[in-house]
CSV table of N, CA and C in Angstrom, one decimal:
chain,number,residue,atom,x,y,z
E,655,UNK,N,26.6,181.7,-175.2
E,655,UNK,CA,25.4,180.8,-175.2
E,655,UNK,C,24.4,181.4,-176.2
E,656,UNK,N,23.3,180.3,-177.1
E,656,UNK,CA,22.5,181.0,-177.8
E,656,UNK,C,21.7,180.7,-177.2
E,657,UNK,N,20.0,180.8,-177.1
E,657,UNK,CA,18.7,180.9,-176.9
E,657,UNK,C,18.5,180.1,-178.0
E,658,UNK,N,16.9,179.6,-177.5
E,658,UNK,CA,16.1,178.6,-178.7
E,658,UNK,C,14.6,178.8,-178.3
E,659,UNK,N,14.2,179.0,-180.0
E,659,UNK,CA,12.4,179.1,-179.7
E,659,UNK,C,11.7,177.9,-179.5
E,660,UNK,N,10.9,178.1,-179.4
E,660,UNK,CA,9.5,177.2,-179.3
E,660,UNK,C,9.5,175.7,-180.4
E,661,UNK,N,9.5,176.8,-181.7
E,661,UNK,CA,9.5,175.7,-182.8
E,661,UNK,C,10.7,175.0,-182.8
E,662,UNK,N,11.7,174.9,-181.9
E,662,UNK,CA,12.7,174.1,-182.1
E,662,UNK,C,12.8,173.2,-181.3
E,663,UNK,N,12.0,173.4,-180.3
E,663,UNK,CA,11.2,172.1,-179.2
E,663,UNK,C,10.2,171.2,-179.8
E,664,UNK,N,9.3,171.9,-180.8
E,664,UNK,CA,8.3,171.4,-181.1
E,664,UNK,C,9.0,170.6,-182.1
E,665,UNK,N,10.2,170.7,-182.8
E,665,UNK,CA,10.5,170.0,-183.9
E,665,UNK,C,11.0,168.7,-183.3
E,666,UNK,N,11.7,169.2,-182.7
E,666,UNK,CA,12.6,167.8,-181.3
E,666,UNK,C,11.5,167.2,-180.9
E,667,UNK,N,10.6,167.2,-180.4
E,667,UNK,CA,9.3,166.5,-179.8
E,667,UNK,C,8.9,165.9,-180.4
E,668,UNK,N,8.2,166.6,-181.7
E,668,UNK,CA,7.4,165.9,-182.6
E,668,UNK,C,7.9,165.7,-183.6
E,669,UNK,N,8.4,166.1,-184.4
E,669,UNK,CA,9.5,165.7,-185.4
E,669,UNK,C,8.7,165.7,-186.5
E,670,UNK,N,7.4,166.4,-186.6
E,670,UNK,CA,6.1,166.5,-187.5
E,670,UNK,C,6.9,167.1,-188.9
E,671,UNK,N,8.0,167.5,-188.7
E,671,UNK,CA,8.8,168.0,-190.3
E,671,UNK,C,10.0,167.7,-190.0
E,672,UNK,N,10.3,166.4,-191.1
E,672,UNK,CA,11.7,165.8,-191.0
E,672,UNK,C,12.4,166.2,-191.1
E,673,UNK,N,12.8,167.7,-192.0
E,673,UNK,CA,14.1,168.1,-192.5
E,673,UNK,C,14.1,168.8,-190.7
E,674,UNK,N,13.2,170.1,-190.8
E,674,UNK,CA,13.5,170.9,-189.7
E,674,UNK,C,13.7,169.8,-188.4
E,675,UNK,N,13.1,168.8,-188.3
E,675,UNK,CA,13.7,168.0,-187.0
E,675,UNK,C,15.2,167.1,-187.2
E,676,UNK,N,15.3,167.1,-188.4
E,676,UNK,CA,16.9,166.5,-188.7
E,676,UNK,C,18.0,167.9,-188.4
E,677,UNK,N,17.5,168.8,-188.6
E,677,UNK,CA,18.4,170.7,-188.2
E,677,UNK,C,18.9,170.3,-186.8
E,678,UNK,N,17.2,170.2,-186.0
E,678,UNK,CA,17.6,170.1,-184.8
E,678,UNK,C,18.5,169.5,-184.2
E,679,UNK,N,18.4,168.1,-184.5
E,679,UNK,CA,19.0,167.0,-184.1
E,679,UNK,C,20.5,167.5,-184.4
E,680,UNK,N,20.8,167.9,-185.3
E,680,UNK,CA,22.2,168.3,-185.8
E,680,UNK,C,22.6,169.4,-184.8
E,681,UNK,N,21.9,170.2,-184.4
E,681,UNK,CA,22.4,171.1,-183.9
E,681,UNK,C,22.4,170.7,-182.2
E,682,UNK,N,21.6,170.0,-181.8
E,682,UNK,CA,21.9,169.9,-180.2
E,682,UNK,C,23.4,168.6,-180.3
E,683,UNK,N,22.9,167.7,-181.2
E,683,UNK,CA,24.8,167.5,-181.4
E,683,UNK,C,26.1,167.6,-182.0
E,684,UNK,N,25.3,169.0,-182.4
E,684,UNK,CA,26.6,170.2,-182.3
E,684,UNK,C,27.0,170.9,-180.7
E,685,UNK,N,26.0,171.5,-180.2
E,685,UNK,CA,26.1,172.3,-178.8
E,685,UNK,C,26.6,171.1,-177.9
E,686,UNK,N,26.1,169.7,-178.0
E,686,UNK,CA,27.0,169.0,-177.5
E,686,UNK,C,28.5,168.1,-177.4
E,687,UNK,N,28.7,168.5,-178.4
E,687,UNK,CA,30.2,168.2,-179.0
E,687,UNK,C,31.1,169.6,-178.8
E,688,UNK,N,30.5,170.6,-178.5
E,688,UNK,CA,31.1,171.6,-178.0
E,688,UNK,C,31.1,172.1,-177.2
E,689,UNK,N,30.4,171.1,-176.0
E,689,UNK,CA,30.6,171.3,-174.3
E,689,UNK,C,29.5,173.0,-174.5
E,690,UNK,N,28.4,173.2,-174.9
E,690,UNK,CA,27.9,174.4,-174.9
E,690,UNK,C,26.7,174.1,-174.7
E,691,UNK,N,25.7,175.0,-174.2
E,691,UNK,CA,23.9,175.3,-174.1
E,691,UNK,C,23.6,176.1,-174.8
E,692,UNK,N,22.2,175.5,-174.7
E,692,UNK,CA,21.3,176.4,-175.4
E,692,UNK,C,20.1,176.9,-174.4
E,693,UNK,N,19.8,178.0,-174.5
E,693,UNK,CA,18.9,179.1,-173.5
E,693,UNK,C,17.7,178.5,-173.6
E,694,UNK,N,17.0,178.0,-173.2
E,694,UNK,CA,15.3,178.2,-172.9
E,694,UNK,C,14.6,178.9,-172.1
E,695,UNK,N,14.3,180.5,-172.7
E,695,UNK,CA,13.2,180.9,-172.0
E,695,UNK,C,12.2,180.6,-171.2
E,696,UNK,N,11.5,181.2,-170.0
E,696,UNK,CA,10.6,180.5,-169.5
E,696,UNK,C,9.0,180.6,-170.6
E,697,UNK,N,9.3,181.9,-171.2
E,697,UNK,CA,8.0,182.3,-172.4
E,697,UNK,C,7.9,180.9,-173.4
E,698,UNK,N,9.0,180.3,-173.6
E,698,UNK,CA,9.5,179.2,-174.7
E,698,UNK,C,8.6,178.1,-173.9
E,699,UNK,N,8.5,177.7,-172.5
E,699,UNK,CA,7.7,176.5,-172.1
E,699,UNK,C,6.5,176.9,-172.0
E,700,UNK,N,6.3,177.9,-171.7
E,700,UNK,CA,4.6,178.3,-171.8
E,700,UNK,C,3.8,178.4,-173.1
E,701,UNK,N,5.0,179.1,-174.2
E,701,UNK,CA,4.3,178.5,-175.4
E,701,UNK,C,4.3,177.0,-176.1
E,702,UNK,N,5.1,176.3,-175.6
E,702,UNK,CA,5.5,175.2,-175.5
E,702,UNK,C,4.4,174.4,-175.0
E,703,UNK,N,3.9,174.1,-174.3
E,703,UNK,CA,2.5,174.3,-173.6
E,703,UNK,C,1.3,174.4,-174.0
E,704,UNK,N,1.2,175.3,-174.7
E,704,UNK,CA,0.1,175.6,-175.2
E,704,UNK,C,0.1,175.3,-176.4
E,705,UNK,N,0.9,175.3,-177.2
E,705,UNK,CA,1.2,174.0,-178.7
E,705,UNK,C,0.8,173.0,-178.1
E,706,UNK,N,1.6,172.3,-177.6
E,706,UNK,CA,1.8,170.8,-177.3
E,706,UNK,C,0.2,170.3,-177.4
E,707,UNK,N,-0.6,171.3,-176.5
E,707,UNK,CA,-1.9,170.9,-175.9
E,707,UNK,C,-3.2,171.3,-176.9
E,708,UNK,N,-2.6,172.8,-177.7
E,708,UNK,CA,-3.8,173.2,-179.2
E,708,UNK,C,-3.6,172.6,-180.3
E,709,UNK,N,-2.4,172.6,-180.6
E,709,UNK,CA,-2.4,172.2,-181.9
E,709,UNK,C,-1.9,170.9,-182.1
E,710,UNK,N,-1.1,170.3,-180.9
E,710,UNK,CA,-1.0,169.0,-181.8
E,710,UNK,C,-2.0,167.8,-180.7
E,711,UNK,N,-2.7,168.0,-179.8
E,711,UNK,CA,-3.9,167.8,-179.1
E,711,UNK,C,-3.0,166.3,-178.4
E,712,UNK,N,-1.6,166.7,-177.5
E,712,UNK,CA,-1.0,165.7,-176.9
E,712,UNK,C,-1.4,165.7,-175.3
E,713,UNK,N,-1.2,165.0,-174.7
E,713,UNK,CA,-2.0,164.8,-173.5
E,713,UNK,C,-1.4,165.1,-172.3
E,714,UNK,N,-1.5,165.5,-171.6
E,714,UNK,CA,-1.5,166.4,-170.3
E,714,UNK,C,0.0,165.7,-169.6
E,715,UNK,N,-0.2,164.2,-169.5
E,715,UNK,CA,0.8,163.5,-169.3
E,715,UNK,C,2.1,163.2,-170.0
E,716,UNK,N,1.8,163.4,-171.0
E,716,UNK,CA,2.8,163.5,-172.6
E,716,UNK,C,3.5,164.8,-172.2
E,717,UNK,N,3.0,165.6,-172.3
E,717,UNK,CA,3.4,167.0,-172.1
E,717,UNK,C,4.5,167.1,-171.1
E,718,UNK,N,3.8,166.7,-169.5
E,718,UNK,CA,4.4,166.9,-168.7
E,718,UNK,C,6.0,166.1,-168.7
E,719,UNK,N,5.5,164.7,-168.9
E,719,UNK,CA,7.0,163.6,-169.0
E,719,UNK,C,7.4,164.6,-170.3
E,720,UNK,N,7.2,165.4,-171.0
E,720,UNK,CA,8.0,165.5,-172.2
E,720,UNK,C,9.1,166.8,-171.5
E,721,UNK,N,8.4,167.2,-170.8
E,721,UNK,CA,8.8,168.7,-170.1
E,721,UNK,C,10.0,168.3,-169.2
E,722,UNK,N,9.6,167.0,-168.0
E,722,UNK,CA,10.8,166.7,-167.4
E,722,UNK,C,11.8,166.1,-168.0
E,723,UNK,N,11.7,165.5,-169.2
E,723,UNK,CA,12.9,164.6,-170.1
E,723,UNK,C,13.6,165.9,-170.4
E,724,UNK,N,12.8,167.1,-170.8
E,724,UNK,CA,13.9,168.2,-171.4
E,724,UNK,C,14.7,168.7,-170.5
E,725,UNK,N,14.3,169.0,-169.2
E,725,UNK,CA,15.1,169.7,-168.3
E,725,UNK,C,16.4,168.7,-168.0
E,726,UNK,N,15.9,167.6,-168.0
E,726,UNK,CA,17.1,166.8,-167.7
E,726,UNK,C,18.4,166.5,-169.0
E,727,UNK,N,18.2,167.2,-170.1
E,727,UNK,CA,19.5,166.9,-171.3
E,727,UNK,C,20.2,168.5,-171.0
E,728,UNK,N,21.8,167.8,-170.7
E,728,UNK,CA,22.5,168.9,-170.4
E,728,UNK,C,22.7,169.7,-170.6
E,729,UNK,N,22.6,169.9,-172.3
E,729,UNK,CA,22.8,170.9,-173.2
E,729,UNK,C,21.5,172.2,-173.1
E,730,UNK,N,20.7,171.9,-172.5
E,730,UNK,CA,19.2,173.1,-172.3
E,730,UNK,C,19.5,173.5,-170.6
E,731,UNK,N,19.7,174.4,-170.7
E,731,UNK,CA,19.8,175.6,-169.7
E,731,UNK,C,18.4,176.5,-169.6
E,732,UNK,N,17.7,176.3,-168.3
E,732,UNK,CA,16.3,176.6,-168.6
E,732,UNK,C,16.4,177.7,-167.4
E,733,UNK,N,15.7,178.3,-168.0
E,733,UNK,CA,15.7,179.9,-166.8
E,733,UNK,C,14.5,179.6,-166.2
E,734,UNK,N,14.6,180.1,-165.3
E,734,UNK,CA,14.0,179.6,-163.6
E,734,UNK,C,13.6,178.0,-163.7
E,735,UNK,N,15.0,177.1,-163.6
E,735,UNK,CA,14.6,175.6,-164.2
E,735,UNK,C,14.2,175.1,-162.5
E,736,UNK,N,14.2,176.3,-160.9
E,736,UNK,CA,13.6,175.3,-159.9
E,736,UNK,C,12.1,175.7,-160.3
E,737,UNK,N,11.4,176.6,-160.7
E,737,UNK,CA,10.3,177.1,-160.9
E,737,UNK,C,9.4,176.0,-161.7
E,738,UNK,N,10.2,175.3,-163.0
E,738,UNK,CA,9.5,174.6,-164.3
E,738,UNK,C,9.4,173.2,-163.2
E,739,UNK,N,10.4,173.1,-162.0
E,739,UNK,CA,10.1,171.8,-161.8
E,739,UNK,C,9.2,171.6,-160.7
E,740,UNK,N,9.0,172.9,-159.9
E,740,UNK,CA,7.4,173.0,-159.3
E,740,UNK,C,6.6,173.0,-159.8
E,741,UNK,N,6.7,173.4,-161.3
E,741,UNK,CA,5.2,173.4,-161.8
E,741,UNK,C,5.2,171.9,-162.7
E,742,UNK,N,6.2,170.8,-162.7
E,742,UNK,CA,5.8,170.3,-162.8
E,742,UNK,C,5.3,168.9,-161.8
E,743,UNK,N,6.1,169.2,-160.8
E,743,UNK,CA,5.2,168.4,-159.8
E,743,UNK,C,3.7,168.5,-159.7
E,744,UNK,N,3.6,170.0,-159.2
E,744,UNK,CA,2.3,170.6,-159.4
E,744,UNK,C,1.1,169.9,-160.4
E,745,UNK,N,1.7,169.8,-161.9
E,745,UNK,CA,1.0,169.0,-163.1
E,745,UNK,C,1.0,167.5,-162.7
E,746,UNK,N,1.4,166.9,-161.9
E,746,UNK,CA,1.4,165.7,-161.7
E,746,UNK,C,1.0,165.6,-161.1
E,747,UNK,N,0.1,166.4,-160.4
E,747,UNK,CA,-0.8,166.3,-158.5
E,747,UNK,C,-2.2,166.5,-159.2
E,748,UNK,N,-2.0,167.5,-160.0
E,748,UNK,CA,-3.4,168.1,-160.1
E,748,UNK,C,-4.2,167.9,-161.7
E,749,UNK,N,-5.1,168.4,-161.6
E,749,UNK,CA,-6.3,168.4,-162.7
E,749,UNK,C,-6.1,169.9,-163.8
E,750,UNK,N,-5.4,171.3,-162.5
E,750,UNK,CA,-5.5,172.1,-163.5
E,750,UNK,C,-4.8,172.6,-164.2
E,751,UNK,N,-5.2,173.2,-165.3
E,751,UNK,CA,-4.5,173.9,-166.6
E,751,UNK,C,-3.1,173.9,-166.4
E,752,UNK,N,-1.8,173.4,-167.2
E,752,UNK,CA,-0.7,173.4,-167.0
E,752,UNK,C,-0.6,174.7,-166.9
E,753,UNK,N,-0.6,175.8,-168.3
E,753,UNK,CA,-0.4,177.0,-168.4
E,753,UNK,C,-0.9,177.6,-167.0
E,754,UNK,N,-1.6,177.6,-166.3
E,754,UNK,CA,-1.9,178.3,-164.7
E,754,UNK,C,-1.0,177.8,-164.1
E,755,UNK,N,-0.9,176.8,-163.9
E,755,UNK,CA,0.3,176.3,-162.9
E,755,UNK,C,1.5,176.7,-162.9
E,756,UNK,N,1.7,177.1,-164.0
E,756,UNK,CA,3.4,177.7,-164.9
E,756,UNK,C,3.5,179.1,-164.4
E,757,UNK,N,1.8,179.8,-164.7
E,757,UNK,CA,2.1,181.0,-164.4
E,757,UNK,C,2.0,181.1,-162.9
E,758,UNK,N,1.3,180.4,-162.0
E,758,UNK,CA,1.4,180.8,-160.5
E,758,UNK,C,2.4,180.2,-160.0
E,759,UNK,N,3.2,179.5,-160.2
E,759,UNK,CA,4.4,178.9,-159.9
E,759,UNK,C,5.8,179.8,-159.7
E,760,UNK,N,5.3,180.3,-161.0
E,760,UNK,CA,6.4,181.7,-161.3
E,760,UNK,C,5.9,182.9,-160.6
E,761,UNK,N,5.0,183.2,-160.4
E,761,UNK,CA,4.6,184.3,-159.2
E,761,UNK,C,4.9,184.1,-158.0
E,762,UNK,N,4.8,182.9,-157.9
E,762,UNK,CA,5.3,182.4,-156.2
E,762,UNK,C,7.1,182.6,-156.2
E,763,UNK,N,7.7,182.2,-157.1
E,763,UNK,CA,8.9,181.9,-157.1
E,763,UNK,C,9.1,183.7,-156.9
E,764,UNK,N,8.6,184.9,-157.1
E,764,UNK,CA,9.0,185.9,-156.9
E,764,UNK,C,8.5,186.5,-155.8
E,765,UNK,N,8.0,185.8,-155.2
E,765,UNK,CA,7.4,185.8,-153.4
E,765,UNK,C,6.2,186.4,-153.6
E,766,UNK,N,5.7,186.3,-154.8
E,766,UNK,CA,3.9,186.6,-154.7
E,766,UNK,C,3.1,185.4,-153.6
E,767,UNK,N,2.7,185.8,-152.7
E,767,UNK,CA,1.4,184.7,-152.0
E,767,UNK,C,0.1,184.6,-153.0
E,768,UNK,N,-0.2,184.9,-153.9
E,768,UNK,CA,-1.1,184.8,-154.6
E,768,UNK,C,-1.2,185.5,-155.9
E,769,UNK,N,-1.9,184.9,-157.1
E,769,UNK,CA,-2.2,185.4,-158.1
E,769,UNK,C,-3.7,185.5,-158.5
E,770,UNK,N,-4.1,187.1,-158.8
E,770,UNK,CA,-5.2,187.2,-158.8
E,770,UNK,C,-6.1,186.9,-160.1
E,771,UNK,N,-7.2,186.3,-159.7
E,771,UNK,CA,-7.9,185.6,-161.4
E,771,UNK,C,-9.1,186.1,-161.4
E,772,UNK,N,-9.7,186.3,-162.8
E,772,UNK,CA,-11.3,185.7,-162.7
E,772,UNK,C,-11.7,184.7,-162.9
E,773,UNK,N,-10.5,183.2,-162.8
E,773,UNK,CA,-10.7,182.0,-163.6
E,773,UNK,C,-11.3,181.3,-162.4
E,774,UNK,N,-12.4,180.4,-162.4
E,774,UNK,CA,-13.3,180.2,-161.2
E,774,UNK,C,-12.2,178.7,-161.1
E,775,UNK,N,-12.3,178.1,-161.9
E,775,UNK,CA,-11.7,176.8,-161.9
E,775,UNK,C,-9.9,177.2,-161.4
E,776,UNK,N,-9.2,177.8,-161.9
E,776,UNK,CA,-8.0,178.3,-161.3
E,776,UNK,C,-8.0,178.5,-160.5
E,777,UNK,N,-8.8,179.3,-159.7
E,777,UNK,CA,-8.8,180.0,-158.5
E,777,UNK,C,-9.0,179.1,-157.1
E,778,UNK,N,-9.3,177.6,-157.8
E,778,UNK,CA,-9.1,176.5,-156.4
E,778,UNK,C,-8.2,176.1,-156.3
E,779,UNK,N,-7.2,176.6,-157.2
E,779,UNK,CA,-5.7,176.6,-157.1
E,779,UNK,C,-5.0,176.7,-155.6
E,780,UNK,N,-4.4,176.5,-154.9
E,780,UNK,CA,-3.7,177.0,-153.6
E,780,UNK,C,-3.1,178.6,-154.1
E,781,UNK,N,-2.1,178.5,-155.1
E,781,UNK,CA,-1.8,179.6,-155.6
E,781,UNK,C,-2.5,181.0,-156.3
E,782,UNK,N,-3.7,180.7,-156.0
E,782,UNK,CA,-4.7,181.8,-157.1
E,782,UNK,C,-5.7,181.9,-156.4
E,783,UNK,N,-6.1,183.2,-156.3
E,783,UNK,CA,-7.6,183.9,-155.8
E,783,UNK,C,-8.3,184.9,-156.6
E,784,UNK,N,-9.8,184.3,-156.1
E,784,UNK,CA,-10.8,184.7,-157.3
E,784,UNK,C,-11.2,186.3,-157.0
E,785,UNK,N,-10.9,187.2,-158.0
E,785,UNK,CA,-11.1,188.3,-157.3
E,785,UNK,C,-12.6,188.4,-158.4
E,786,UNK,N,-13.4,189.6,-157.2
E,786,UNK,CA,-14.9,189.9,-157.8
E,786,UNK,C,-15.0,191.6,-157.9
């Protein structure tokens, strides 16, 4: 199995450079014509995340349906893929920051009861407490 970065999501998504999103395209139907996956880090949706939301200024909802369409193509094999799909429930309930939800989600998933913040707005999180 190989791994895949960020920018090779972001090419697939947005397709903002045609050659590099024509690579893409070629290569996930390559890995799928050869019964194989490709790795997605959980660091890969977090920065994934935070693209989606700085630089190309796509919307919270965009993001999230874009997040569930990926877990579901057979060929992406996503590490801690029950984790990405609590946090994206999570995104679908709530108002806060995807990136917090990702990261407290994954703390929980390692039996953390809480993640400590100074983020006042995170910290009404269920998952997060404000420490002083």
């Amino acid at each position: 199995m190989k791994g895949i970065d960020t920018n090779i999501l972001v090419r697939f998504l947005v397709g903002d450079d045609h050659d590099q999103a024509k690579i893409v395209y070629n290569l996930f139907k390559e890995v799928e014509l050869n019964k194989n996956e490709l790795f997605v880090p959980l660091l890969v949706v977090l920065e994934l995340l935070w693209v989606l939301e700085s630089a190309y200024n796509i919307e919270r909802n965009n993001i999230i349906d874009s997040i569930s369409d990926l877990i579901l193509m057979p060929i992406l094999k996503f590490e801690h893929l029950e984790t990405i799909q609590k946090f994206i429930i999570a995104g679908k309930n709530s108002k806060y920051d995807l990136s917090d939800l990702l990261i407290a989600h994954t703390a929980s998933s390692y039996g953390c009861e809480t993640v400590f913040t100074f983020d006042k707005k995170a910290s009404k999180y269920s998952l997060f407490e404000l420490i002083k």
